[in-house]
């Protein structure tokens, strides 16, 4: 859950924070890279310089630094590498932060909420990269589909468990099965404990006349049972989910909003071109598209905060629209949680009823002692829950939601899904959370980068259309393809950056294979056969060199597929 310590744990593993107790042991020579939840990037630097400078301090020459930067940027879809970082969207900044760490070619890559702000194309690409990567990866994420496809071992931090941790070998779905089993057993144990504690309380109330040693021991045991029962019940309470329920206006109108031929351009570039959309009660439209394809612009047009260049929007009389914006700029981080939830008094009005701010905060899983905590000291997920709490106080016919799931933990996401399904009005939803889209959307509107849109019945249909279009093709063997075409370097389908990478990849592979041969010889040296420490060190270096060669050939395969 939010606030359980995931980010702190990752920073300790990365060596950026010291634990109060316990030990962190790292094998000699292991390279660790971390892409944090809120990346710190120089807005004045170029894309290429950001990745190149991230390789400073590595024991490699400048040509290899340029090669690594080019390979990483090409794999993650960057082309205009001379652009300034400050001009990038949040999603492309996230891509760049991850690319910078991938270029370091670490033994352990640590990612904190890597899918936040990424578009679906970026998430799918990251899944493929991690699936083929030779290094270990430690990820904190609330993206359930991402976890299902990437993770081979799951750790859930939650004070609901006696040890605070549930570890499962397997995917996210394996975790769900094990979690259900653990919580059923915990509930059974709680009921048994409650029965024992009730018998002891009844005995205590009878008040034995003589306090013998035996009766004194029984009193101590009764107190212990009551304390343990309180602790178990406390863990059960902490496992509860946020109480989210959105309020509709009860409008009976069949058509809430109809948009025809919407078009919008910026600096001569057409962002939207001829978009049609029809919304009525119960309509829930999921909007997909790459970063920069116009998703936020479309939401602004529908909300009425932006006017189209052409096209028209017909709204039902008195239509009440509520817009949830991706940015958290509306949050004053200097005020307390109390004032953020209830700005004008110590209560809020929900469903025509006054609710005290302490009870309102508890509904969103905040503790009473947090009420006077500044918003700036809350986690990203806790700040997101404040925005959801505010959203609940606004009755609406139409909800327009721009990335409402960023930083929300999985229990809160599950309740948010149920609340959206129960909302009687219309919803337009932009989110990178495929699970949420699958459950909530009644249709999918997919924007391309040319301003046009296509409609799909469900997410699976959109994914199938991508596969049919050849976006995710299997890669041929690089050695076989090179032998067949004589190593030709025609690259009609490669971008400029990928062409640069292709031009140098053969030299890079030869160099990596030479290093591999040297390390194989060093590991086979009979002179070190009796030196366990040195033998271990050389075999670790051999393993790293083999991974490097495998990774380069995998990248060669990807580029070859694009050239075909």
Short mmCIF file of N, CA and C in Angstrom, two decimals, residues 75 92 98 118 154 314 348 358 410 523 552:
data_model
loop_
_atom_site.label_atom_id
_atom_site.label_comp_id
_atom_site.label_asym_id
_atom_site.label_seq_id
_atom_site.Cartn_x
_atom_site.Cartn_y
_atom_site.Cartn_z
N UNK A 75 16.66 1.69 -28.86
CA UNK A 75 15.77 0.62 -28.40
C UNK A 75 14.49 1.18 -27.79
N UNK A 92 7.66 11.02 -21.94
CA UNK A 92 8.97 10.90 -22.59
C UNK A 92 10.10 11.18 -21.61
N UNK A 98 14.56 6.07 -17.65
CA UNK A 98 14.79 4.61 -17.69
C UNK A 98 15.89 4.28 -18.69
N UNK A 118 4.02 6.72 -18.59
CA UNK A 118 4.31 6.12 -19.89
C UNK A 118 3.01 5.83 -20.63
N UNK A 154 7.33 -12.24 -6.41
CA UNK A 154 6.57 -11.11 -5.89
C UNK A 154 6.81 -10.94 -4.40
N UNK A 314 -22.19 19.48 -28.76
CA UNK A 314 -23.52 19.73 -28.21
C UNK A 314 -23.58 19.11 -26.82
N UNK A 348 -16.86 18.17 5.64
CA UNK A 348 -17.18 18.26 4.22
C UNK A 348 -18.63 17.79 4.05
N UNK A 358 -11.99 14.14 10.09
CA UNK A 358 -11.27 12.95 10.58
C UNK A 358 -11.88 11.68 10.00
N UNK A 410 -2.71 -0.75 -5.19
CA UNK A 410 -3.63 -1.69 -5.81
C UNK A 410 -4.97 -1.78 -5.06
N UNK A 523 39.50 -17.36 -16.94
CA UNK A 523 38.79 -18.26 -16.02
C UNK A 523 39.34 -19.68 -16.11
N UNK A 552 23.94 -7.75 -27.12
CA UNK A 552 24.27 -7.10 -28.39
C UNK A 552 23.67 -7.87 -29.57
#
